[in-house]
Amino acid sequence: KLPVDRLPTLVAVRRMRWGTQVLSERPLLLVEADPACYLRAADADPRLARLAEAMGDSERLAAYVAFKQLHERRQKEVLALWREGIEASDPVARRIYEMNRRGADQFVSDMPELARLVFWTHFVLVASIFGRFGVRNPDGTRALYALCS
């Protein structure tokens, strides 16, 4: 935890009314509401739909595919949300990560022919980051924000 004197502070430079927007943030990663738009896109690997079906979880796979479409610098920003030591300090994050890790390990052992489609370390991290910090927007999209997540 940061000391109070090092926390970000917002200061109003004009009088504000209740309900005035004070902060707007673009997401680091935005995942469309329909996972099929990632898994069945014209340029997508046709095995992704089969992988999603075998996993029984197209939302996590869609989040991973959306993550892989980001620029490398933005990927690093997303992965940095899972800061070092988070599992020791946050029991919810630890449980989410352990659940994702066990599920990925089990899937890879059960379906080795599909295991090479995904870098599973990043898959587990992205799924865990979304599980802990992801926001479901009113339009059904899912997002990660640097400040608000």
mmCIF file of C-alpha atoms in Angstrom:
data_model
loop_
_atom_site.group_PDB
_atom_site.id
_atom_site.type_symbol
_atom_site.label_atom_id
_atom_site.label_comp_id
_atom_site.label_asym_id
_atom_site.label_seq_id
_atom_site.Cartn_x
_atom_site.Cartn_y
_atom_site.Cartn_z
ATOM 1 C CA LYS A 1 0.000 0.000 0.000
ATOM 2 C CA LEU A 2 1.152 3.508 -0.811
ATOM 3 C CA PRO A 3 1.445 6.020 2.039
ATOM 4 C CA VAL A 4 -1.385 8.556 2.043
ATOM 5 C CA ASP A 5 0.923 11.377 0.944
ATOM 6 C CA ARG A 6 1.862 9.418 -2.222
ATOM 7 C CA LEU A 7 -1.660 8.505 -3.368
ATOM 8 C CA PRO A 8 -2.958 10.244 -6.516
ATOM 9 C CA THR A 9 -5.069 13.287 -5.714
ATOM 10 C CA LEU A 10 -7.697 15.028 -7.838
ATOM 11 C CA VAL A 11 -8.113 18.755 -7.361
ATOM 12 C CA ALA A 12 -10.996 20.766 -8.848
ATOM 13 C CA VAL A 13 -9.999 24.007 -10.544
ATOM 14 C CA ARG A 14 -13.610 25.145 -10.823
ATOM 15 C CA ARG A 15 -16.851 24.693 -8.918
ATOM 16 C CA MET A 16 -18.454 21.316 -9.594
ATOM 17 C CA ARG A 17 -22.002 20.065 -9.329
ATOM 18 C CA TRP A 18 -23.114 16.662 -8.178
ATOM 19 C CA GLY A 19 -22.825 14.216 -11.069
ATOM 20 C CA THR A 20 -20.149 16.161 -12.955
ATOM 21 C CA GLN A 21 -17.745 13.778 -14.641
ATOM 22 C CA VAL A 22 -14.317 14.211 -13.068
ATOM 23 C CA LEU A 23 -12.394 11.384 -14.648
ATOM 24 C CA SER A 24 -12.559 9.591 -17.950
ATOM 25 C CA GLU A 25 -10.279 6.729 -18.815
ATOM 26 C CA ARG A 26 -9.781 4.670 -21.936
ATOM 27 C CA PRO A 27 -9.411 0.967 -21.278
ATOM 28 C CA LEU A 28 -6.062 -0.776 -21.552
ATOM 29 C CA LEU A 29 -7.939 -3.719 -23.015
ATOM 30 C CA LEU A 30 -11.519 -3.890 -24.252
ATOM 31 C CA VAL A 31 -13.107 -7.238 -25.090
ATOM 32 C CA GLU A 32 -16.272 -7.251 -27.195
ATOM 33 C CA ALA A 33 -19.429 -8.717 -25.671
ATOM 34 C CA ASP A 34 -19.585 -11.527 -28.242
ATOM 35 C CA PRO A 35 -16.525 -13.810 -27.978
ATOM 36 C CA ALA A 36 -17.269 -15.212 -31.442
ATOM 37 C CA CYS A 37 -16.033 -12.008 -33.067
ATOM 38 C CA TYR A 38 -12.510 -13.020 -31.956
ATOM 39 C CA LEU A 39 -12.771 -16.762 -32.420
ATOM 40 C CA ARG A 40 -14.483 -16.781 -35.818
ATOM 41 C CA ALA A 41 -12.945 -13.661 -37.353
ATOM 42 C CA ALA A 42 -11.816 -13.960 -40.978
ATOM 43 C CA ASP A 43 -8.131 -13.835 -40.014
ATOM 44 C CA ALA A 44 -8.465 -16.006 -36.877
ATOM 45 C CA ASP A 45 -6.904 -19.439 -36.643
ATOM 46 C CA PRO A 46 -9.805 -21.835 -37.328
ATOM 47 C CA ARG A 47 -8.645 -24.010 -34.441
ATOM 48 C CA LEU A 48 -9.558 -21.266 -31.935
ATOM 49 C CA ALA A 49 -13.272 -22.084 -32.130
ATOM 50 C CA ARG A 50 -12.453 -25.749 -31.520
ATOM 51 C CA LEU A 51 -10.205 -24.747 -28.611
ATOM 52 C CA ALA A 52 -12.976 -22.617 -27.062
ATOM 53 C CA GLU A 53 -15.438 -25.479 -27.411
ATOM 54 C CA ALA A 54 -13.005 -27.964 -25.864
ATOM 55 C CA MET A 55 -12.266 -25.553 -23.004
ATOM 56 C CA GLY A 56 -15.927 -24.758 -22.474
ATOM 57 C CA ASP A 57 -14.961 -21.117 -21.918
ATOM 58 C CA SER A 58 -14.998 -18.789 -24.889
ATOM 59 C CA GLU A 59 -14.920 -15.597 -22.784
ATOM 60 C CA ARG A 60 -11.474 -16.215 -21.305
ATOM 61 C CA LEU A 61 -10.111 -17.300 -24.655
ATOM 62 C CA ALA A 62 -11.572 -14.194 -26.322
ATOM 63 C CA ALA A 63 -9.889 -12.027 -23.661
ATOM 64 C CA TYR A 64 -6.589 -13.753 -24.391
ATOM 65 C CA VAL A 65 -7.000 -13.287 -28.169
ATOM 66 C CA ALA A 66 -7.845 -9.602 -27.651
ATOM 67 C CA PHE A 67 -4.752 -9.305 -25.441
ATOM 68 C CA LYS A 68 -2.552 -10.874 -28.145
ATOM 69 C CA GLN A 69 -3.832 -8.287 -30.642
ATOM 70 C CA LEU A 70 -2.441 -5.452 -28.519
ATOM 71 C CA HIS A 71 0.898 -3.803 -29.198
ATOM 72 C CA GLU A 72 3.695 -5.351 -27.104
ATOM 73 C CA ARG A 73 3.971 -2.198 -24.951
ATOM 74 C CA ARG A 74 0.249 -2.338 -24.156
ATOM 75 C CA GLN A 75 0.520 -6.069 -23.390
ATOM 76 C CA LYS A 76 3.166 -5.239 -20.792
ATOM 77 C CA GLU A 77 0.861 -2.624 -19.244
ATOM 78 C CA VAL A 78 -1.915 -5.202 -18.948
ATOM 79 C CA LEU A 79 0.391 -7.824 -17.429
ATOM 80 C CA ALA A 80 1.728 -5.223 -14.972
ATOM 81 C CA LEU A 81 -1.727 -5.113 -13.357
ATOM 82 C CA TRP A 82 -0.760 -8.475 -11.826
ATOM 83 C CA ARG A 83 1.973 -6.905 -9.749
ATOM 84 C CA GLU A 84 4.679 -8.888 -8.034
ATOM 85 C CA GLY A 85 3.530 -10.293 -4.729
ATOM 86 C CA ILE A 86 -0.176 -9.835 -5.395
ATOM 87 C CA GLU A 87 -0.944 -13.461 -4.605
ATOM 88 C CA ALA A 88 0.657 -13.132 -1.169
ATOM 89 C CA SER A 89 -1.190 -9.920 -0.311
ATOM 90 C CA ASP A 90 -4.578 -10.576 -1.948
ATOM 91 C CA PRO A 91 -6.300 -13.883 -1.108
ATOM 92 C CA VAL A 92 -8.966 -13.355 -3.810
ATOM 93 C CA ALA A 93 -6.274 -12.871 -6.467
ATOM 94 C CA ARG A 94 -4.480 -15.979 -5.199
ATOM 95 C CA ARG A 95 -7.644 -18.110 -5.468
ATOM 96 C CA ILE A 96 -8.433 -16.794 -8.937
ATOM 97 C CA TYR A 97 -4.883 -17.470 -10.128
ATOM 98 C CA GLU A 98 -4.801 -20.972 -8.614
ATOM 99 C CA MET A 99 -8.149 -21.839 -10.206
ATOM 100 C CA ASN A 100 -6.978 -20.612 -13.629
ATOM 101 C CA ARG A 101 -3.600 -22.344 -13.308
ATOM 102 C CA ARG A 102 -5.183 -25.688 -12.320
ATOM 103 C CA GLY A 103 -7.716 -25.443 -15.144
ATOM 104 C CA ALA A 104 -5.030 -24.650 -17.726
ATOM 105 C CA ASP A 105 -2.752 -27.432 -16.497
ATOM 106 C CA GLN A 106 -5.611 -29.934 -16.612
ATOM 107 C CA PHE A 107 -6.652 -28.827 -20.092
ATOM 108 C CA VAL A 108 -3.102 -29.070 -21.449
ATOM 109 C CA SER A 109 -2.726 -32.588 -20.053
ATOM 110 C CA ASP A 110 -6.143 -33.650 -21.435
ATOM 111 C CA MET A 111 -5.821 -31.990 -24.868
ATOM 112 C CA PRO A 112 -2.124 -31.832 -25.808
ATOM 113 C CA GLU A 113 -2.983 -31.458 -29.514
ATOM 114 C CA LEU A 114 -4.503 -28.019 -28.803
ATOM 115 C CA ALA A 115 -1.942 -26.931 -26.216
ATOM 116 C CA ARG A 116 0.356 -25.196 -28.702
ATOM 117 C CA LEU A 117 -2.275 -22.676 -29.792
ATOM 118 C CA VAL A 118 -1.888 -20.617 -26.622
ATOM 119 C CA PHE A 119 0.993 -19.383 -24.473
ATOM 120 C CA TRP A 120 -0.571 -20.733 -21.284
ATOM 121 C CA THR A 121 1.419 -18.595 -18.840
ATOM 122 C CA HIS A 122 -0.039 -15.451 -20.418
ATOM 123 C CA PHE A 123 -3.458 -17.061 -20.766
ATOM 124 C CA VAL A 124 -3.555 -17.746 -17.013
ATOM 125 C CA LEU A 125 -2.345 -14.234 -16.201
ATOM 126 C CA VAL A 126 -4.845 -12.529 -18.525
ATOM 127 C CA ALA A 127 -7.713 -14.677 -17.212
ATOM 128 C CA SER A 128 -6.651 -13.907 -13.636
ATOM 129 C CA ILE A 129 -6.301 -10.181 -14.313
ATOM 130 C CA PHE A 130 -9.795 -10.092 -15.822
ATOM 131 C CA GLY A 131 -11.126 -12.186 -12.965
ATOM 132 C CA ARG A 132 -9.730 -9.822 -10.344
ATOM 133 C CA PHE A 133 -9.731 -6.405 -12.029
ATOM 134 C CA GLY A 134 -12.013 -6.692 -15.050
ATOM 135 C CA VAL A 135 -15.095 -4.532 -15.405
ATOM 136 C CA ARG A 136 -18.221 -5.552 -17.288
ATOM 137 C CA ASN A 137 -19.601 -2.459 -18.975
ATOM 138 C CA PRO A 138 -23.348 -1.845 -19.420
ATOM 139 C CA ASP A 139 -23.087 -2.740 -23.139
ATOM 140 C CA GLY A 140 -21.684 -6.198 -22.296
ATOM 141 C CA THR A 141 -18.068 -5.451 -23.198
ATOM 142 C CA ARG A 142 -15.412 -6.311 -20.659
ATOM 143 C CA ALA A 143 -12.530 -3.971 -19.939
ATOM 144 C CA LEU A 144 -9.374 -3.445 -17.956
ATOM 145 C CA TYR A 145 -8.530 0.075 -16.860
ATOM 146 C CA ALA A 146 -5.202 1.311 -15.500
ATOM 147 C CA LEU A 147 -6.779 3.454 -12.777
ATOM 148 C CA CYS A 148 -10.325 2.178 -12.347
ATOM 149 C CA SER A 149 -9.659 -1.579 -12.381
#
